[in-house]
mmCIF file of C-alpha atoms and ligand atoms in Angstrom:
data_model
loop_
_atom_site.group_PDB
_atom_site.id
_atom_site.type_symbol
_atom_site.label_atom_id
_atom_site.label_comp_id
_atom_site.label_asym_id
_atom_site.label_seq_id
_atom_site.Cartn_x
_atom_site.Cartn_y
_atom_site.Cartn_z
ATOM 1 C CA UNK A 1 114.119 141.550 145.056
ATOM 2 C CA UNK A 2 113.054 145.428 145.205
ATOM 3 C CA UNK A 3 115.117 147.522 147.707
ATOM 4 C CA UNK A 4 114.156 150.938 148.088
ATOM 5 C CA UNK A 5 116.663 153.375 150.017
ATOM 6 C CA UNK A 6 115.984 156.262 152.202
ATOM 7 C CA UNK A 7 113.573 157.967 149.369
ATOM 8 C CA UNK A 8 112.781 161.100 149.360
ATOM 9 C CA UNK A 9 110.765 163.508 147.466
ATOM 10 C CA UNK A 10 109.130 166.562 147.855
ATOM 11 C CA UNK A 11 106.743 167.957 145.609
ATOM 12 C CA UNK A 12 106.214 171.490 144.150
ATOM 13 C CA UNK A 13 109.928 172.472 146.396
ATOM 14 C CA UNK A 14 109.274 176.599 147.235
ATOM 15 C CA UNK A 15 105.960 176.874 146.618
ATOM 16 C CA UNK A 16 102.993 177.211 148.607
ATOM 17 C CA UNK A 17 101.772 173.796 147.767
ATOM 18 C CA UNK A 18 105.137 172.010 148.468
ATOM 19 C CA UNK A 19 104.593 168.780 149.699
ATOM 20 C CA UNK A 20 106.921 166.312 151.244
ATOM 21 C CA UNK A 21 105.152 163.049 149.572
ATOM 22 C CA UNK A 22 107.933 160.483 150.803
ATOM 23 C CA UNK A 23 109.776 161.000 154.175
ATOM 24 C CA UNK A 24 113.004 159.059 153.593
ATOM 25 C CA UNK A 25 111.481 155.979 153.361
ATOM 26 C CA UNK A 26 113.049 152.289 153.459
ATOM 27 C CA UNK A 27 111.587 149.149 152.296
ATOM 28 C CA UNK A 28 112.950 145.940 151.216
ATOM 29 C CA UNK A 29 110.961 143.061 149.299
ATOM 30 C CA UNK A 30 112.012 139.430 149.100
ATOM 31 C CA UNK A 31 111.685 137.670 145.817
ATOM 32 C CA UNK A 32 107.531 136.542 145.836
ATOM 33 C CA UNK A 33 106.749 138.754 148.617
ATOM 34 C CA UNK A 34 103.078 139.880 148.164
ATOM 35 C CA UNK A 35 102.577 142.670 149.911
ATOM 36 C CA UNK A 36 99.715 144.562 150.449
ATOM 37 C CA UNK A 37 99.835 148.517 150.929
ATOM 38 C CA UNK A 38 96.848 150.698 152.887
ATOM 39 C CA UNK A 39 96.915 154.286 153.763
ATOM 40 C CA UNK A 40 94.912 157.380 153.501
ATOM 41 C CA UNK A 41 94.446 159.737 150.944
ATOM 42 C CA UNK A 42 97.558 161.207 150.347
ATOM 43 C CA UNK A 43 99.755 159.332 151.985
ATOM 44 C CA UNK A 44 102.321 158.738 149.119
ATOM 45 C CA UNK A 45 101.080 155.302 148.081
ATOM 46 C CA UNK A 46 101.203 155.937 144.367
ATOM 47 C CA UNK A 47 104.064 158.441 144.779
ATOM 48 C CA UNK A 48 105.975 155.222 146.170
ATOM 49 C CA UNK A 49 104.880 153.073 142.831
ATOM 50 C CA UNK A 50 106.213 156.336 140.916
ATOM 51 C CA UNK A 51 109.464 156.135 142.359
ATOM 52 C CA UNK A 52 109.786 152.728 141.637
ATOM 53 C CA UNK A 53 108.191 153.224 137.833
ATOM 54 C CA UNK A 54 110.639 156.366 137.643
ATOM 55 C CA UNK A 55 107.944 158.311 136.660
ATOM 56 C CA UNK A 56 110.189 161.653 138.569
ATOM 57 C CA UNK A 57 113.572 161.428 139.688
ATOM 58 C CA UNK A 58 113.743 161.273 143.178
ATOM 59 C CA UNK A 59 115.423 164.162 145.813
ATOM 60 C CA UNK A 60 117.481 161.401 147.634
ATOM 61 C CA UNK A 61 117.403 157.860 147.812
ATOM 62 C CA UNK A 62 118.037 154.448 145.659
ATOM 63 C CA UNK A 63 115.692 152.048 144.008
ATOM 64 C CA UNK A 64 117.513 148.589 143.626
ATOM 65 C CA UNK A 65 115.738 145.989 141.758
ATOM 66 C CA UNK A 66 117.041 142.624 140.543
ATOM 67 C CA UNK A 67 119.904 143.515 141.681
ATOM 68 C CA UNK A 68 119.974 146.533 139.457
ATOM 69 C CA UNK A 69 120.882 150.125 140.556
ATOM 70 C CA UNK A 70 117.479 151.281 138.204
ATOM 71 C CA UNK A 71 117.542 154.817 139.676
ATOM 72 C CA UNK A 72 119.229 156.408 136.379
ATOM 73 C CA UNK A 73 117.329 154.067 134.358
ATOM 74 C CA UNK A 74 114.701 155.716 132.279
ATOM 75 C CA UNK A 75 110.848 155.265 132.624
ATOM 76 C CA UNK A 76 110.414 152.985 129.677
ATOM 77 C CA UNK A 77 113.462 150.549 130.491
ATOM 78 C CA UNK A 78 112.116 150.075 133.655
ATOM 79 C CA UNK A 79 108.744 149.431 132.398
ATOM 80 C CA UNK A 80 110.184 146.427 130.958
ATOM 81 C CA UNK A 81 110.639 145.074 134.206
ATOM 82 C CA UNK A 82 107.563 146.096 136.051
ATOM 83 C CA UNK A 83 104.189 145.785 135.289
ATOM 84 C CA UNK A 84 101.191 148.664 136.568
ATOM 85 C CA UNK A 85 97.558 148.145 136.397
ATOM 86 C CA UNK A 86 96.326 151.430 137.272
ATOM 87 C CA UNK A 87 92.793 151.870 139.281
ATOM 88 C CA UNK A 88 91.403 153.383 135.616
ATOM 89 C CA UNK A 89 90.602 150.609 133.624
ATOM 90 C CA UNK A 90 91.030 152.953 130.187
ATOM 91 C CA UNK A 91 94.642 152.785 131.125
ATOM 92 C CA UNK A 92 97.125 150.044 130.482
ATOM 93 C CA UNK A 93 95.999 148.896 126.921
ATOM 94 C CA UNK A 94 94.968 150.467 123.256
ATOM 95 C CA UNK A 95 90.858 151.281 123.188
ATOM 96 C CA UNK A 96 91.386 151.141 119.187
ATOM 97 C CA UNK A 97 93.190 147.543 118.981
ATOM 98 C CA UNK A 98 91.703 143.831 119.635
ATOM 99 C CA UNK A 99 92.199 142.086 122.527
ATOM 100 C CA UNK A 100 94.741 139.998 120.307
ATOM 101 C CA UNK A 101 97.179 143.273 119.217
ATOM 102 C CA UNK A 102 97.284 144.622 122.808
ATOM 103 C CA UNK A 103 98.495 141.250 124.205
ATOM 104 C CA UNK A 104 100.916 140.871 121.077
ATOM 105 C CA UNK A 105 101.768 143.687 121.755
ATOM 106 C CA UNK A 106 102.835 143.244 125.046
ATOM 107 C CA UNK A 107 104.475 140.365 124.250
ATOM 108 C CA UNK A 108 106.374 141.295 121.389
ATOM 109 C CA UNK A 109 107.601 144.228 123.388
ATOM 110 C CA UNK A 110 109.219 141.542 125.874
ATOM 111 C CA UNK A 111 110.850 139.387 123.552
ATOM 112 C CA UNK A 112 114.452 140.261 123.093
ATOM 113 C CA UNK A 113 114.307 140.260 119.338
ATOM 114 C CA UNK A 114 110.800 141.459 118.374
ATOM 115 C CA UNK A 115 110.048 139.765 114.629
ATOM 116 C CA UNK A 116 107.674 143.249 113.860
ATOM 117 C CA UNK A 117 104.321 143.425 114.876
ATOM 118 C CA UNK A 118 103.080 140.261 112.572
ATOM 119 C CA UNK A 119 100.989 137.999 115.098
ATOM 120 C CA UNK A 120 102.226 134.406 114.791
ATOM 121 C CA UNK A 121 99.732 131.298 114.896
ATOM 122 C CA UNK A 122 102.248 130.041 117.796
ATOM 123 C CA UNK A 123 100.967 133.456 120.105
ATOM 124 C CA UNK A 124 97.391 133.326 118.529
ATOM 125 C CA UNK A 125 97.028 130.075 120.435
ATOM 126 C CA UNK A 126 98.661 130.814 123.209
ATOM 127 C CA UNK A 127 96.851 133.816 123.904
ATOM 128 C CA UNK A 128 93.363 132.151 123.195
ATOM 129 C CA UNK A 129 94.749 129.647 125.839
ATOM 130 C CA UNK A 130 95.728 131.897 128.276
ATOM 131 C CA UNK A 131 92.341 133.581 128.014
ATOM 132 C CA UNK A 132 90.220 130.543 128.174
ATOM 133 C CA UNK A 133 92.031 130.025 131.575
ATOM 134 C CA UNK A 134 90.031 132.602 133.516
ATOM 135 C CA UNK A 135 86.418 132.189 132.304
ATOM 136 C CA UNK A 136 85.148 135.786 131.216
ATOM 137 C CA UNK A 137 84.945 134.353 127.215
ATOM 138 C CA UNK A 138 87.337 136.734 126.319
ATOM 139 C CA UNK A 139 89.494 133.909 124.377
ATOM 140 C CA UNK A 140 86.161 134.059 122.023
ATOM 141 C CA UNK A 141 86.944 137.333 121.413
ATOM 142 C CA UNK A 142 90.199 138.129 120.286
ATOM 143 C CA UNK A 143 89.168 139.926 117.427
ATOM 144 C CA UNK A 144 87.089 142.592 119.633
ATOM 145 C CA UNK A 145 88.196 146.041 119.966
ATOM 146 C CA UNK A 146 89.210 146.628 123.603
ATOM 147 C CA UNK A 147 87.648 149.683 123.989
ATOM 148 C CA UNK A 148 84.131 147.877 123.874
ATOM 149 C CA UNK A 149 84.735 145.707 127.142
ATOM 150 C CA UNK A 150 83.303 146.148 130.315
ATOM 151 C CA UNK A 151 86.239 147.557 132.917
ATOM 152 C CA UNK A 152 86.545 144.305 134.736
ATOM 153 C CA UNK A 153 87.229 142.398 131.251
ATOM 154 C CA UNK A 154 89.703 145.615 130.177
ATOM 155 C CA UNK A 155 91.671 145.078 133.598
ATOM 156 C CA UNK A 156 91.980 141.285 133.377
ATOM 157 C CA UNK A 157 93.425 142.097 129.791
ATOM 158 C CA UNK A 158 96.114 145.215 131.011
ATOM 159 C CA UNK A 159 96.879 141.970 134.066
ATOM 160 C CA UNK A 160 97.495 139.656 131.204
ATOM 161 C CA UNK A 161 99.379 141.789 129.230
ATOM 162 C CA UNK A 162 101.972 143.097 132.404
ATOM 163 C CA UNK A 163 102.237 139.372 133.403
ATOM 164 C CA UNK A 164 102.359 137.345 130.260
ATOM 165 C CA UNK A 165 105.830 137.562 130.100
ATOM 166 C CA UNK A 166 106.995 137.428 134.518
ATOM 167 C CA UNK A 167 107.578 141.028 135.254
ATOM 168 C CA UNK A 168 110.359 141.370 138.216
ATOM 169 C CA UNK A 169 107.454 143.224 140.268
ATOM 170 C CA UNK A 170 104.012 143.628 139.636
ATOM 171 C CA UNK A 171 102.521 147.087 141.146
ATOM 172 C CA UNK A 172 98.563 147.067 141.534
ATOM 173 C CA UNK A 173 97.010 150.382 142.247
ATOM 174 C CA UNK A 174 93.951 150.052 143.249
ATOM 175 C CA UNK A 175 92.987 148.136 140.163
ATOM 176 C CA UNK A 176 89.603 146.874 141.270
ATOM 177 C CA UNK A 177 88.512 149.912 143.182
ATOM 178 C CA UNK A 178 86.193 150.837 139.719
ATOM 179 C CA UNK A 179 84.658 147.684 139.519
ATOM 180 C CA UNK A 180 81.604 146.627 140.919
ATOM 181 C CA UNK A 181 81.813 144.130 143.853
ATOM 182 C CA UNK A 182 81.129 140.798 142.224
ATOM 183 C CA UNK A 183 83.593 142.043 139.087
ATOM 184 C CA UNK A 184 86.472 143.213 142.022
ATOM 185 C CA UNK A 185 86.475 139.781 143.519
ATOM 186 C CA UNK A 186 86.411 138.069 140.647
ATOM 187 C CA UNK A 187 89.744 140.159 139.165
ATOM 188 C CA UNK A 188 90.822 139.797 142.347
ATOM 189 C CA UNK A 189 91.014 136.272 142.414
ATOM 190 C CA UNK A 190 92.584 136.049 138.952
ATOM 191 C CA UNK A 191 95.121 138.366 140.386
ATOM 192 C CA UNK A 192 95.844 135.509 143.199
ATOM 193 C CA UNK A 193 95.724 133.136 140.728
ATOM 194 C CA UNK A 194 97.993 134.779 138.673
ATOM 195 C CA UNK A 195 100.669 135.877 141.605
ATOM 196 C CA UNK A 196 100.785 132.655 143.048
ATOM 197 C CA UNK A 197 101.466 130.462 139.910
ATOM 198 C CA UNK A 198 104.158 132.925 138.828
ATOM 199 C CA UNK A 199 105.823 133.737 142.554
ATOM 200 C CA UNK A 200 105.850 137.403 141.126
ATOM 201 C CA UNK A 201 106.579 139.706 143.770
ATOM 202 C CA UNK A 202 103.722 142.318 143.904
ATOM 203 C CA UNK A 203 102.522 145.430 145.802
ATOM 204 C CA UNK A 204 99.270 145.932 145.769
ATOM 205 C CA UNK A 205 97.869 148.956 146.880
ATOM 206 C CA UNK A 206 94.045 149.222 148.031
ATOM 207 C CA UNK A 207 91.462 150.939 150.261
ATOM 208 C CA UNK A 208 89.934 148.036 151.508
ATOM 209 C CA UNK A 209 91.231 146.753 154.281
ATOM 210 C CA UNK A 210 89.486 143.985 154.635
ATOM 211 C CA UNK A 211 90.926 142.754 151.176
ATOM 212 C CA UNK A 212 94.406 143.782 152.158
ATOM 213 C CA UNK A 213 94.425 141.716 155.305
ATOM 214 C CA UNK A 214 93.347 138.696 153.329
ATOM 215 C CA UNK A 215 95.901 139.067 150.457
ATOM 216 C CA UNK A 216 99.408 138.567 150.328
ATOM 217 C CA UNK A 217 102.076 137.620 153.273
ATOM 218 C CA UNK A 218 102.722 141.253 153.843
ATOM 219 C CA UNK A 219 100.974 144.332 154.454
ATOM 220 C CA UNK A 220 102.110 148.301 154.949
ATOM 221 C CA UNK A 221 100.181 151.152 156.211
ATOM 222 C CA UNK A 222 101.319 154.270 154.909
ATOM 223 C CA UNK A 223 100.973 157.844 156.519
ATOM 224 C CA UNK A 224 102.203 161.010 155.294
ATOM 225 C CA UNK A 225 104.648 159.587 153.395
ATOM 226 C CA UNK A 226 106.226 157.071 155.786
ATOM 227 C CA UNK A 227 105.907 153.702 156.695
ATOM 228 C CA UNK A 228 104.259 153.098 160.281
ATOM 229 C CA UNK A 229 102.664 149.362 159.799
ATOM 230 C CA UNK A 230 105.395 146.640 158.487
ATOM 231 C CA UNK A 231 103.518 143.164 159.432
ATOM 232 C CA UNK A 232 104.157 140.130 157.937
ATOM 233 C CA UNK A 233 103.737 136.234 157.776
ATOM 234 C CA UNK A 234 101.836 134.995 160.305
ATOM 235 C CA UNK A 235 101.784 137.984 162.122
ATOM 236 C CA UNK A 236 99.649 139.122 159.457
ATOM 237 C CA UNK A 237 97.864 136.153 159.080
ATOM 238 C CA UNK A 238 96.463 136.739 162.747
ATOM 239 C CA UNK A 239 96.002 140.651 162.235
ATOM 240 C CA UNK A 240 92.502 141.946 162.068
ATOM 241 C CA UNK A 241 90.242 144.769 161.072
ATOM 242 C CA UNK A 242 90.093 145.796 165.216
ATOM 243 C CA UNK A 243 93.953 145.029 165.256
ATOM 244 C CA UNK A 244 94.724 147.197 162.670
ATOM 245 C CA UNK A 245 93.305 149.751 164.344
ATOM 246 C CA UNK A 246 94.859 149.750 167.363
ATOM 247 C CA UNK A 247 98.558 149.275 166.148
ATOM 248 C CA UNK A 248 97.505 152.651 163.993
ATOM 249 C CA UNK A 249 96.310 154.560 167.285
ATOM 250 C CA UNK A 250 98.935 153.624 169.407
ATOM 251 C CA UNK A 251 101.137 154.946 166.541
ATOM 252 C CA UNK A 252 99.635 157.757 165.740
ATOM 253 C CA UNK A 253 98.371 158.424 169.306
ATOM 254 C CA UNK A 254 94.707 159.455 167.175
ATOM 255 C CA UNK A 255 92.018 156.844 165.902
ATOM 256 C CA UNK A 256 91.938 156.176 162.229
ATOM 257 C CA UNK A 257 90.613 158.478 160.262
ATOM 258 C CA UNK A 258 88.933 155.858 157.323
ATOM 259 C CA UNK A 259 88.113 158.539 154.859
ATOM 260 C CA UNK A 260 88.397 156.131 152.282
ATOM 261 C CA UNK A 261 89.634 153.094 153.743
ATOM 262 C CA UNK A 262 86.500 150.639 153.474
ATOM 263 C CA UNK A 263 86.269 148.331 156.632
ATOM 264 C CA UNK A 264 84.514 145.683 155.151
HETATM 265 N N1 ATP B 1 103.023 165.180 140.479
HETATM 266 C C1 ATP B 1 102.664 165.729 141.639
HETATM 267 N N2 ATP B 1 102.777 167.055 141.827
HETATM 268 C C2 ATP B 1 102.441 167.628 143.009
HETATM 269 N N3 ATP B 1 101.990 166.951 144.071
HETATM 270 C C3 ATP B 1 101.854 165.624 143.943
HETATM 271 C C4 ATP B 1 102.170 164.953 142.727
HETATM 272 N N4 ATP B 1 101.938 163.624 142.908
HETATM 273 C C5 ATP B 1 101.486 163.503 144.167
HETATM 274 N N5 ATP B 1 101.444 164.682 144.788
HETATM 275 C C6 ATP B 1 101.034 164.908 146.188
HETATM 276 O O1 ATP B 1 101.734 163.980 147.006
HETATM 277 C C7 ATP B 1 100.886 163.451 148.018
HETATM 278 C C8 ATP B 1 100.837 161.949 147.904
HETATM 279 O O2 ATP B 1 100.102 161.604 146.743
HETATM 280 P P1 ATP B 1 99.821 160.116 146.297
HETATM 281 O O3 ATP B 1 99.159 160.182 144.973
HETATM 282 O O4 ATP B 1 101.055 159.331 146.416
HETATM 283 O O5 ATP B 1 98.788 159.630 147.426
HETATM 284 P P2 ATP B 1 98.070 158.235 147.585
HETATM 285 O O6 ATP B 1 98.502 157.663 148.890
HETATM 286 O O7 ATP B 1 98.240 157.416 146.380
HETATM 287 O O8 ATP B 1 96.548 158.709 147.760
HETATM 288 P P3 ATP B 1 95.180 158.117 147.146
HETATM 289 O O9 ATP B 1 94.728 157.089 148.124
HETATM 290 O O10 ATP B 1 94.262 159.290 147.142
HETATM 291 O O11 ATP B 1 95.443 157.579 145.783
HETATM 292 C C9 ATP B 1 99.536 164.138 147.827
HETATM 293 O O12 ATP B 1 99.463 165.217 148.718
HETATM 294 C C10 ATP B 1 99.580 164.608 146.405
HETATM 295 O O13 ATP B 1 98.781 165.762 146.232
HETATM 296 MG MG1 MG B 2 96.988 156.754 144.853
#
C-alpha cells in the first residue's frame, strides 16, 4: 500500500520562477491498485513519482509505503522498493552491458546477500526464460549489448529488470510515449501482462487518454499540482473519452485544454 500525505512542494522558493508543483496533495493506493494518471503539461505528474522516488525532500507531507514511513529514507533505499521506467528508453539500464549483465544486475542488486557480480547458470536460464515469455527474441540475445536495441526492446528490458524481483510499486512515466504505435501497444500489453500476473501496484502516467481509460481499475487527472479526477472500479470502467471531459469542465468551469493529451 502507498499513502501519500498532504505533499507539498514548491519549486525554485523566492525566485521568479517559483513554482508550487504539488498543492498538498493526498492519495492512497490499495495493494494491486493500477492506477492510471493524466494531466497536462506541468501538472506535477512526475513531480508526484519524485516524491515518491525521493528524488527532493519534500516542503510538507509523508510518503508511507509498505507500511514504511520512507520519507527520511534515501533515494537509493527506496529504489529498492520501487521500480521507474522513464519515457527515455536510454534510461533505466547500462548501453555498454548485455542484455544478460543489466538483468543480473538487477537481480543481484535485489537479493539480500548478493554472491558478486558472477552470473550463475541458475539466472542464465531463468532470464533466457523470462525473455522467451514475451516474443521480441530477445532471450536469443543475451549476449547483445543493450545499447544496440531498438527503444521498444530497451524498455521491455528496464520493465524486466524493475519487475524481476516484485517491486512494492511500479511507477511508469510515460514509458511508451517514444515508441512507435505498433511497438507502444505491444510494451503496453507486456506491461498488463506483467502487472496482472504479479498484482504489483502501479501508477502509470500517460498522455493518452484513451490508453488510460482502458488500463488499470483507477485513473487520476492531475491539474496544477492537485488531484481533481479520483475514479475508480466500475465507475471507471463506464467512463469515456466525452465523460472525461465533462467531469474536467465542470471542475475546472473551462474545456480541456489537450495540449498534449492524445484523444485517441
Ligand atoms: N527540479 C525542478 N526544478 C524546478 N522546477 C521544476 C522541477 N521539476 C519540476 N518543476 C516544475 O514543476 C512543474 C511540474 O512538473 P512535472 O515535471 O511534474 O510535470 P508533468 O505533469 O510531469 O508534465 P509533463 O506532462 O510535461 O511531463 C512544472 O512547472 C515544472 O517546470
Ligand atoms: Mg512528466
Amino acid at each position: 500500500m502507498l499513502e501519500i500525505i498532504n505533499a507539498q512542494k514548491t519549486f525554485l522558493k523566492g525566485t521568479p520562477n517559483e513554482h508550487q508543483a504539488l498543492k498538498n496533495l493526498s492519495l492512497t493506493l490499495e495493494d494491486g491498485d493500477f492506477t492510471t494518471i493524466v494531466g497536462s503539461n506541468g501538472a506535477g505528474k512526475s513531480t508526484l513519482f519524485g516524491a515518491v522516488c525521493g528524488n527532493f525532500m519534500l516542503d510538507a507531507g509523508g510518503v508511507i509505503l509498505d507500511r514504511k514511513d520512507i520519507i527520511f529514507m534515501p533515494e537509493h533505499k527506496r529504489a529498492r522498493m520501487i521500480g521507474r521506467v522513464f519515457q527515455d528508453p536510454m534510461k533505466g539500464t547500462a548501453p555498454h552491458m548485455t542484455i544478460e549483465e543489466n538483468l543480473a544486475l538487477a537481480y543481484s542488486r535485489n537479493r539480500k546477500n548478493p554472491l558478486g557480480f558472477a552470473i550463475r547458470k541458475k539466472d542464465s536460464d531463468m532470464f533466457r526464460e523470462y525473455l522467451s515469455r514475451f516474443s521480441m527474441g530477445l532471450e536469443d540475445r543475451m549476449d547483445a549489448k543493450v545499447g544496440l536495441l531498438s527503444g521498444g526492446q530497451r524498455q521491455v528490458v528496464t520493465l524486466l529488470m524493475c519487475t524481476m524481483v516484485a517491486p512494492k510499486l511500479l511507477l511508469l512515466d510515460e514509458h511508451t510515449a517514444a515508441l512507435d504505435p505498433a511497438t507502444a501497444e505491444k510494451v503496453m500489453n507486456i506491461t498488463k501482462e506483467i502487472v496482472a500476473e504479479q498484482k504489483l501496484t502501479t501508477m502509470m502516467i500517460t498522455h493518452n487518454l484513451k490508453s488510460a481509460l482502458t488500463t488499470g481499475n483507477r485513473l487520476l487527472m492531475l491539474d496544477s499540482g492537485e488531484i481533481i479526477l479520483d475514479v475508480k472500479g466500475e465507475e471507471k470502467d463506464k467512463l469515456t473519452l466525452d465523460g472525461i471531459m465533462k467531469l474536467y469542465s465542470q471542475k475546472k468551469k473551462k474545456e480541456l485544454d489537450n495540449d498534449r493529451m492524445l484523444l485517441n
